[in-house]
Amino acid sequence: MRRVTLTQFLIEQQRAGRTSADLRLLIEVVARAVKAISVNVSKGALAGVLGEAGTDNVQGEAQKKLDVIANEILLQANEWGGHLAAMASEEVEEVHQIPFDYPKGGYLLLFDPLDGSSNIDVNISVGTIFSVLRNTAAGTEPDESAFLQPGTEQVAAGYALYGPSTMLVLTVGNGVHGFTLDREMGSFVYTNPFMTVPVDTSEYAINASNQRFWEAPVQRYVAELQQGEGGPRGRDFNTRWVASMVADVHRILTRGGIFMYPMDEKCRAKGGKLRLMYEANPMAMIIEQAGGAATTGHQRILDVVPQKLHQRVPVILGSLNEVERVAAYHREA
Ligand code: AHM
Ligand code: MG
């Protein structure tokens, strides 16, 4: 069987006018960085990469060594190619400018270098999430305001999942495409064309330890699911919660489901738990491109106009009919 690599896929997208040469280069560079992160993640204790870094990030969260390593790999890999105007990372407070020695390009890259950090030391899947915007700002050093575009403006979004196999899942606005890393060849192979999220599901993902903090619409929705066959939904539902958003979203892209990190009393002061610009937006674009939906409960995630680079939002995404039901419960409340 003829194997299509990520490189070939991207060249064909470019020929079809769906990506520019610079966007193709950008995605290839991200994919290269993902391979390097994958090597580090999979070596674990052998490479001494587990455990705390001994520092806090901008969110005030303790950084793991792999958070720092993954961040460095992505920043360094993307500095010199000439395709970026600037970068932003979950692990860095300020916008990361391209060093003066290198040319600048027209795109902005945002990422969560290692998502699901709490799973690193227990050898459970983690991921990388990224989002690409156009640089619309004048001048040579884009500041935070250049990044504050709604998710609808993303030109590409993707994630890498470091699981039993390493996968790259990607959209450039023409469906969602999955690639599996062939470690011997060192290349991503096109294994999952046009991934779709089934509109219905019997599986939901939420951290139930936060139940007492949830708002009424989410209480109502989950209570109905838990009543199963004898309740208003008339069927049983199953729960999954990996605590790595990438792994939870990947499951939903594979067999359907709904993922919720909703507004609750614990995270209200921060605006939510997950970050809008490099977690919620790229995942929302991917899920929508796959036929699903993504909402804060009150608004389509991709329509949220960001006020801050590290802004947080409530996230409810996945199978269309379930997400619409949760949004309807919010409207009725
Ligand atoms: P992180 O970027 O610090 O790793 O946090 C994001 C992660 C998501 O991957 C996951 O869905 C969520 O946090 C899990 O949170 P909790 O530990 O509260 O269940
Ligand atoms: Mg994260």
GROMACS .gro file of C-alpha atoms and ligand atoms in nm:
model
  353
    1MET     CA    1   0.000   0.000   0.000
    2ARG     CA    2   0.128   0.345  -0.089
    3ARG     CA    3   0.191   0.550   0.223
    4VAL     CA    4   0.119   0.919   0.223
    5THR     CA    5   0.339   1.120   0.458
    6LEU     CA    6   0.256   1.449   0.627
    7THR     CA    7   0.494   1.622   0.383
    8GLN     CA    8   0.309   1.486   0.080
    9PHE     CA    9  -0.028   1.567   0.237
   10LEU     CA   10   0.078   1.926   0.298
   11ILE     CA   11   0.222   1.971  -0.051
   12GLU     CA   12  -0.107   1.849  -0.196
   13GLN     CA   13  -0.299   2.090   0.029
   14GLN     CA   14  -0.076   2.370  -0.097
   15ARG     CA   15  -0.130   2.271  -0.462
   16ALA     CA   16  -0.504   2.276  -0.400
   17GLY     CA   17  -0.469   2.631  -0.267
   18ARG     CA   18  -0.563   2.543   0.091
   19THR     CA   19  -0.232   2.640   0.249
   20SER     CA   20   0.046   2.879   0.166
   21ALA     CA   21   0.407   2.765   0.139
   22ASP     CA   22   0.478   2.935   0.472
   23LEU     CA   23   0.190   2.762   0.647
   24ARG     CA   24   0.311   2.430   0.512
   25LEU     CA   25   0.660   2.502   0.646
   26LEU     CA   26   0.513   2.608   0.979
   27ILE     CA   27   0.320   2.284   1.020
   28GLU     CA   28   0.621   2.077   0.915
   29VAL     CA   29   0.836   2.255   1.173
   30VAL     CA   30   0.575   2.197   1.444
   31ALA     CA   31   0.563   1.829   1.342
   32ARG     CA   32   0.942   1.807   1.371
   33ALA     CA   33   0.927   1.959   1.719
   34VAL     CA   34   0.652   1.713   1.811
   35LYS     CA   35   0.884   1.425   1.714
   36ALA     CA   36   1.152   1.559   1.946
   37ILE     CA   37   0.898   1.600   2.229
   38SER     CA   38   0.775   1.247   2.164
   39VAL     CA   39   1.129   1.111   2.205
   40ASN     CA   40   1.164   1.286   2.539
   41VAL     CA   41   0.820   1.182   2.662
   42SER     CA   42   0.874   0.819   2.572
   43LYS     CA   43   1.218   0.795   2.734
   44GLY     CA   44   1.072   0.902   3.068
   45ALA     CA   45   1.291   0.818   3.363
   46LEU     CA   46   1.568   0.687   3.132
   47ALA     CA   47   1.633   1.044   3.020
   48GLY     CA   48   1.576   1.197   3.364
   49VAL     CA   49   1.289   1.406   3.228
   50LEU     CA   50   1.024   1.325   3.490
   51GLY     CA   51   0.943   1.527   3.798
   52GLU     CA   52   0.925   1.893   3.890
   53ALA     CA   53   1.124   2.166   3.719
   54GLY     CA   54   1.124   2.366   4.043
   55THR     CA   55   0.965   2.669   3.875
   56ASP     CA   56   0.615   2.815   3.832
   57ASN     CA   57   0.464   2.924   3.501
   58VAL     CA   58   0.259   3.237   3.427
   59GLN     CA   59  -0.055   3.060   3.553
   60GLY     CA   60   0.113   3.006   3.891
   61GLU     CA   61   0.127   2.631   3.827
   62ALA     CA   62   0.432   2.425   3.918
   63GLN     CA   63   0.615   2.332   3.599
   64LYS     CA   64   0.722   1.977   3.529
   65LYS     CA   65   1.059   1.919   3.364
   66LEU     CA   66   0.880   1.802   3.049
   67ASP     CA   67   0.670   2.123   3.039
   68VAL     CA   68   0.994   2.319   3.021
   69ILE     CA   69   1.163   2.082   2.774
   70ALA     CA   70   0.862   2.075   2.538
   71ASN     CA   71   0.834   2.453   2.550
   72GLU     CA   72   1.204   2.498   2.466
   73ILE     CA   73   1.182   2.250   2.177
   74LEU     CA   74   0.885   2.431   2.021
   75LEU     CA   75   1.030   2.780   2.065
   76GLN     CA   76   1.371   2.687   1.922
   77ALA     CA   77   1.233   2.484   1.632
   78ASN     CA   78   1.008   2.770   1.520
   79GLU     CA   79   1.241   3.066   1.559
   80TRP     CA   80   1.458   3.045   1.250
   81GLY     CA   81   1.227   2.934   0.965
   82GLY     CA   82   1.112   3.283   0.869
   83HIS     CA   83   0.744   3.185   0.874
   84LEU     CA   84   0.647   3.340   1.208
   85ALA     CA   85   0.600   3.694   1.334
   86ALA     CA   86   0.589   3.582   1.699
   87MET     CA   87   0.486   3.299   1.930
   88ALA     CA   88   0.288   3.259   2.252
   89SER     CA   89   0.301   2.968   2.494
   90GLU     CA   90   0.115   2.855   2.803
   91GLU     CA   91   0.452   2.842   2.974
   92VAL     CA   92   0.562   3.199   2.887
   93GLU     CA   93   0.393   3.512   3.019
   94GLU     CA   94   0.491   3.754   2.743
   95VAL     CA   95   0.480   3.719   2.368
   96HIS     CA   96   0.793   3.538   2.245
   97GLN     CA   97   0.957   3.753   1.977
   98ILE     CA   98   1.161   3.608   1.691
   99PRO     CA   99   1.533   3.681   1.753
  100PHE     CA  100   1.676   3.964   1.539
  101ASP     CA  101   1.911   3.731   1.350
  102TYR     CA  102   1.618   3.564   1.173
  103PRO     CA  103   1.364   3.685   0.916
  104LYS     CA  104   1.000   3.722   1.016
  105GLY     CA  105   0.690   3.584   0.852
  106GLY     CA  106   0.319   3.645   0.852
  107TYR     CA  107   0.191   3.396   1.108
  108LEU     CA  108   0.146   3.381   1.483
  109LEU     CA  109   0.185   3.046   1.657
  110LEU     CA  110   0.030   2.968   1.995
  111PHE     CA  111   0.076   2.647   2.189
  112ASP     CA  112   0.034   2.450   2.504
  113PRO     CA  113   0.363   2.261   2.482
  114LEU     CA  114   0.266   1.976   2.713
  115ASP     CA  115  -0.098   1.945   2.802
  116GLY     CA  116  -0.212   1.714   3.079
  117SER     CA  117   0.099   1.775   3.290
  118SER     CA  118  -0.049   1.593   3.589
  119ASN     CA  119  -0.021   1.271   3.385
  120ILE     CA  120   0.351   1.297   3.303
  121ASP     CA  121   0.488   1.128   3.611
  122VAL     CA  122   0.228   0.849   3.605
  123ASN     CA  123   0.304   0.746   3.244
  124ILE     CA  124  -0.039   0.838   3.106
  125SER     CA  125  -0.094   1.009   2.771
  126VAL     CA  126  -0.010   1.377   2.736
  127GLY     CA  127  -0.021   1.606   2.433
  128THR     CA  128   0.075   1.929   2.259
  129ILE     CA  129  -0.192   2.170   2.132
  130PHE     CA  130  -0.131   2.447   1.878
  131SER     CA  131  -0.316   2.724   1.698
  132VAL     CA  132  -0.210   2.940   1.403
  133LEU     CA  133  -0.330   3.295   1.336
  134ARG     CA  134  -0.231   3.556   1.079
  135ASN     CA  135  -0.029   3.847   1.206
  136THR     CA  136  -0.250   4.145   1.133
  137ALA     CA  137  -0.046   4.395   1.333
  138ALA     CA  138   0.182   4.648   1.175
  139GLY     CA  139   0.540   4.678   1.297
  140THR     CA  140   0.809   4.422   1.354
  141GLU     CA  141   0.737   4.310   1.708
  142PRO     CA  142   0.374   4.198   1.746
  143ASP     CA  143   0.251   4.255   2.100
  144GLU     CA  144  -0.022   4.074   2.292
  145SER     CA  145  -0.297   4.265   2.109
  146ALA     CA  146  -0.190   4.108   1.776
  147PHE     CA  147  -0.286   3.770   1.919
  148LEU     CA  148  -0.627   3.871   2.052
  149GLN     CA  149  -0.831   3.738   1.759
  150PRO     CA  150  -1.135   3.514   1.795
  151GLY     CA  151  -1.094   3.145   1.714
  152THR     CA  152  -1.280   3.190   1.386
  153GLU     CA  153  -0.962   3.359   1.257
  154GLN     CA  154  -0.746   3.049   1.305
  155VAL     CA  155  -0.589   2.931   0.980
  156ALA     CA  156  -0.477   2.600   1.126
  157ALA     CA  157  -0.506   2.409   1.450
  158GLY     CA  158  -0.382   2.077   1.573
  159TYR     CA  159  -0.261   1.858   1.849
  160ALA     CA  160  -0.009   1.583   1.907
  161LEU     CA  161  -0.104   1.293   2.127
  162TYR     CA  162   0.181   1.110   2.300
  163GLY     CA  163  -0.002   0.785   2.366
  164PRO     CA  164   0.077   0.422   2.289
  165SER     CA  165   0.151   0.570   1.946
  166THR     CA  166   0.229   0.934   1.874
  167MET     CA  167  -0.029   1.102   1.652
  168LEU     CA  168  -0.062   1.442   1.492
  169VAL     CA  169  -0.416   1.560   1.425
  170LEU     CA  170  -0.456   1.866   1.211
  171THR     CA  171  -0.697   2.097   1.035
  172VAL     CA  172  -0.627   2.375   0.788
  173GLY     CA  173  -1.001   2.439   0.750
  174ASN     CA  174  -1.068   2.145   0.521
  175GLY     CA  175  -1.168   1.867   0.760
  176VAL     CA  176  -0.960   1.695   1.027
  177HIS     CA  177  -0.672   1.470   0.933
  178GLY     CA  178  -0.475   1.231   1.152
  179PHE     CA  179  -0.116   1.110   1.111
  180THR     CA  180   0.066   0.839   1.304
  181LEU     CA  181   0.438   0.864   1.375
  182ASP     CA  182   0.638   0.583   1.219
  183ARG     CA  183   0.931   0.578   1.461
  184GLU     CA  184   1.161   0.371   1.240
  185MET     CA  185   1.113   0.599   0.940
  186GLY     CA  186   1.085   0.915   1.148
  187SER     CA  187   0.786   1.037   0.951
  188PHE     CA  188   0.420   1.102   1.012
  189VAL     CA  189   0.203   0.875   0.799
  190TYR     CA  190  -0.147   0.977   0.692
  191THR     CA  191  -0.363   0.721   0.873
  192ASN     CA  192  -0.691   0.900   0.954
  193PRO     CA  193  -0.840   1.105   0.669
  194PHE     CA  194  -1.142   1.324   0.740
  195MET     CA  195  -1.201   1.231   1.102
  196THR     CA  196  -1.559   1.292   1.215
  197VAL     CA  197  -1.738   1.314   1.547
  198PRO     CA  198  -2.064   1.114   1.557
  199VAL     CA  199  -2.353   1.349   1.632
  200ASP     CA  200  -2.487   1.123   1.909
  201THR     CA  201  -2.300   0.957   2.192
  202SER     CA  202  -2.345   0.765   2.515
  203GLU     CA  203  -2.011   0.870   2.664
  204TYR     CA  204  -1.929   1.181   2.865
  205ALA     CA  205  -1.614   1.324   3.019
  206ILE     CA  206  -1.615   1.556   3.319
  207ASN     CA  207  -1.417   1.573   3.642
  208ALA     CA  208  -1.695   1.463   3.880
  209SER     CA  209  -1.499   1.570   4.189
  210ASN     CA  210  -1.605   1.926   4.099
  211GLN     CA  211  -1.975   1.838   4.101
  212ARG     CA  212  -2.064   2.047   4.405
  213PHE     CA  213  -1.921   2.355   4.230
  214TRP     CA  214  -2.106   2.315   3.898
  215GLU     CA  215  -2.381   2.549   3.782
  216ALA     CA  216  -2.745   2.435   3.752
  217PRO     CA  217  -2.747   2.351   3.377
  218VAL     CA  218  -2.450   2.114   3.408
  219GLN     CA  219  -2.596   1.963   3.727
  220ARG     CA  220  -2.918   1.896   3.540
  221TYR     CA  221  -2.746   1.751   3.233
  222VAL     CA  222  -2.517   1.514   3.424
  223ALA     CA  223  -2.795   1.408   3.664
  224GLU     CA  224  -3.005   1.305   3.363
  225LEU     CA  225  -2.718   1.104   3.217
  226GLN     CA  226  -2.660   0.932   3.550
  227GLN     CA  227  -3.023   0.821   3.571
  228GLY     CA  228  -2.954   0.605   3.267
  229GLU     CA  229  -3.217   0.383   3.117
  230GLY     CA  230  -3.484   0.466   3.377
  231GLY     CA  231  -3.428   0.844   3.346
  232PRO     CA  232  -3.536   1.107   3.092
  233ARG     CA  233  -3.267   1.003   2.841
  234GLY     CA  234  -3.390   0.642   2.835
  235ARG     CA  235  -3.044   0.489   2.796
  236ASP     CA  236  -2.727   0.430   2.994
  237PHE     CA  237  -2.425   0.657   2.962
  238ASN     CA  238  -2.061   0.580   3.036
  239THR     CA  239  -1.791   0.807   3.183
  240ARG     CA  240  -1.429   0.860   3.076
  241TRP     CA  241  -1.190   1.122   3.218
  242VAL     CA  242  -0.820   1.100   3.130
  243ALA     CA  243  -0.735   1.449   3.267
  244SER     CA  244  -0.540   1.506   2.946
  245MET     CA  245  -0.763   1.714   2.722
  246VAL     CA  246  -0.579   1.589   2.415
  247ALA     CA  247  -0.651   1.226   2.501
  248ASP     CA  248  -1.015   1.301   2.585
  249VAL     CA  249  -1.064   1.498   2.262
  250HIS     CA  250  -0.892   1.227   2.060
  251ARG     CA  251  -1.131   0.967   2.198
  252ILE     CA  252  -1.423   1.191   2.102
  253LEU     CA  253  -1.282   1.233   1.749
  254THR     CA  254  -1.251   0.858   1.725
  255ARG     CA  255  -1.582   0.733   1.866
  256GLY     CA  256  -1.783   1.035   1.982
  257GLY     CA  257  -1.851   1.179   2.325
  258ILE     CA  258  -1.888   1.505   2.511
  259PHE     CA  259  -1.609   1.673   2.708
  260MET     CA  260  -1.686   1.933   2.972
  261TYR     CA  261  -1.470   2.159   3.183
  262PRO     CA  262  -1.759   2.394   3.260
  263MET     CA  263  -1.774   2.711   3.463
  264ASP     CA  264  -1.786   2.630   3.835
  265GLU     CA  265  -1.755   2.812   4.165
  266LYS     CA  266  -1.394   2.701   4.206
  267CYS     CA  267  -1.269   2.850   3.879
  268ARG     CA  268  -1.518   3.137   3.840
  269ALA     CA  269  -1.273   3.406   3.947
  270LYS     CA  270  -1.032   3.293   3.674
  271GLY     CA  271  -1.303   3.267   3.407
  272GLY     CA  272  -1.280   2.887   3.374
  273LYS     CA  273  -1.012   2.621   3.389
  274LEU     CA  274  -0.887   2.578   3.032
  275ARG     CA  275  -0.707   2.843   2.833
  276LEU     CA  276  -0.894   2.999   2.541
  277MET     CA  277  -0.623   3.073   2.291
  278TYR     CA  278  -0.409   2.758   2.294
  279GLU     CA  279  -0.644   2.495   2.439
  280ALA     CA  280  -1.011   2.577   2.376
  281ASN     CA  281  -0.981   2.751   2.037
  282PRO     CA  282  -0.769   2.493   1.854
  283MET     CA  283  -0.977   2.208   1.997
  284ALA     CA  284  -1.299   2.389   1.907
  285MET     CA  285  -1.181   2.438   1.547
  286ILE     CA  286  -1.087   2.070   1.520
  287ILE     CA  287  -1.416   1.953   1.671
  288GLU     CA  288  -1.624   2.183   1.447
  289GLN     CA  289  -1.426   2.077   1.140
  290ALA     CA  290  -1.511   1.718   1.235
  291GLY     CA  291  -1.884   1.793   1.256
  292GLY     CA  292  -1.907   1.847   1.632
  293ALA     CA  293  -1.971   2.162   1.837
  294ALA     CA  294  -1.791   2.362   2.103
  295THR     CA  295  -1.948   2.611   2.342
  296THR     CA  296  -1.881   2.790   2.669
  297GLY     CA  297  -2.242   2.706   2.759
  298HIS     CA  298  -2.350   3.053   2.650
  299GLN     CA  299  -2.151   3.116   2.335
  300ARG     CA  300  -1.973   2.935   2.055
  301ILE     CA  301  -1.610   2.912   2.170
  302LEU     CA  302  -1.474   3.026   1.833
  303ASP     CA  303  -1.673   3.351   1.862
  304VAL     CA  304  -1.525   3.454   2.198
  305VAL     CA  305  -1.327   3.775   2.151
  306PRO     CA  306  -1.017   3.736   2.368
  307GLN     CA  307  -0.920   4.009   2.612
  308LYS     CA  308  -0.600   3.849   2.735
  309LEU     CA  309  -0.344   3.606   2.596
  310HIS     CA  310  -0.379   3.363   2.885
  311GLN     CA  311  -0.755   3.402   2.922
  312ARG     CA  312  -0.955   3.103   3.046
  313VAL     CA  313  -1.299   2.983   2.935
  314PRO     CA  314  -1.552   2.714   3.021
  315VAL     CA  315  -1.537   2.437   2.760
  316ILE     CA  316  -1.812   2.200   2.647
  317LEU     CA  317  -1.734   2.020   2.322
  318GLY     CA  318  -1.795   1.703   2.124
  319SER     CA  319  -2.093   1.529   1.968
  320LEU     CA  320  -2.328   1.787   1.820
  321ASN     CA  321  -2.659   1.680   1.972
  322GLU     CA  322  -2.522   1.653   2.326
  323VAL     CA  323  -2.338   1.988   2.310
  324GLU     CA  324  -2.655   2.154   2.178
  325ARG     CA  325  -2.852   2.001   2.464
  326VAL     CA  326  -2.613   2.143   2.724
  327ALA     CA  327  -2.626   2.484   2.553
  328ALA     CA  328  -3.008   2.466   2.558
  329TYR     CA  329  -3.004   2.391   2.933
  330HIS     CA  330  -2.790   2.702   2.981
  331ARG     CA  331  -3.042   2.912   2.784
  332GLU     CA  332  -3.334   2.772   2.984
  333ALA     CA  333  -3.164   2.833   3.321
  334AHM     P1  334  -0.248   2.173   3.194
  334AHM     O1  335  -0.238   2.252   3.066
  334AHM     O2  336  -0.187   2.246   3.311
  334AHM     O3  337  -0.197   2.033   3.180
  334AHM     O4  338  -0.406   2.168   3.233
  334AHM     C1  339  -0.502   2.130   3.138
  334AHM     C2  340  -0.557   1.995   3.173
  334AHM     C3  341  -0.640   1.935   3.063
  334AHM     O5  342  -0.560   1.860   2.976
  334AHM     C4  343  -0.736   1.847   3.138
  334AHM     O6  344  -0.859   1.830   3.070
  334AHM     C5  345  -0.757   1.921   3.266
  334AHM     O7  346  -0.644   2.007   3.282
  334AHM     C6  347  -0.766   1.828   3.384
  334AHM     O8  348  -0.797   1.901   3.496
  334AHM     P2  349  -0.829   1.827   3.637
  334AHM     O9  350  -0.695   1.784   3.689
  334AHM    O10  351  -0.891   1.936   3.718
  334AHM    O11  352  -0.921   1.712   3.611
  335MG      MG  353  -0.287   2.259   2.902
   0.00000   0.00000   0.00000
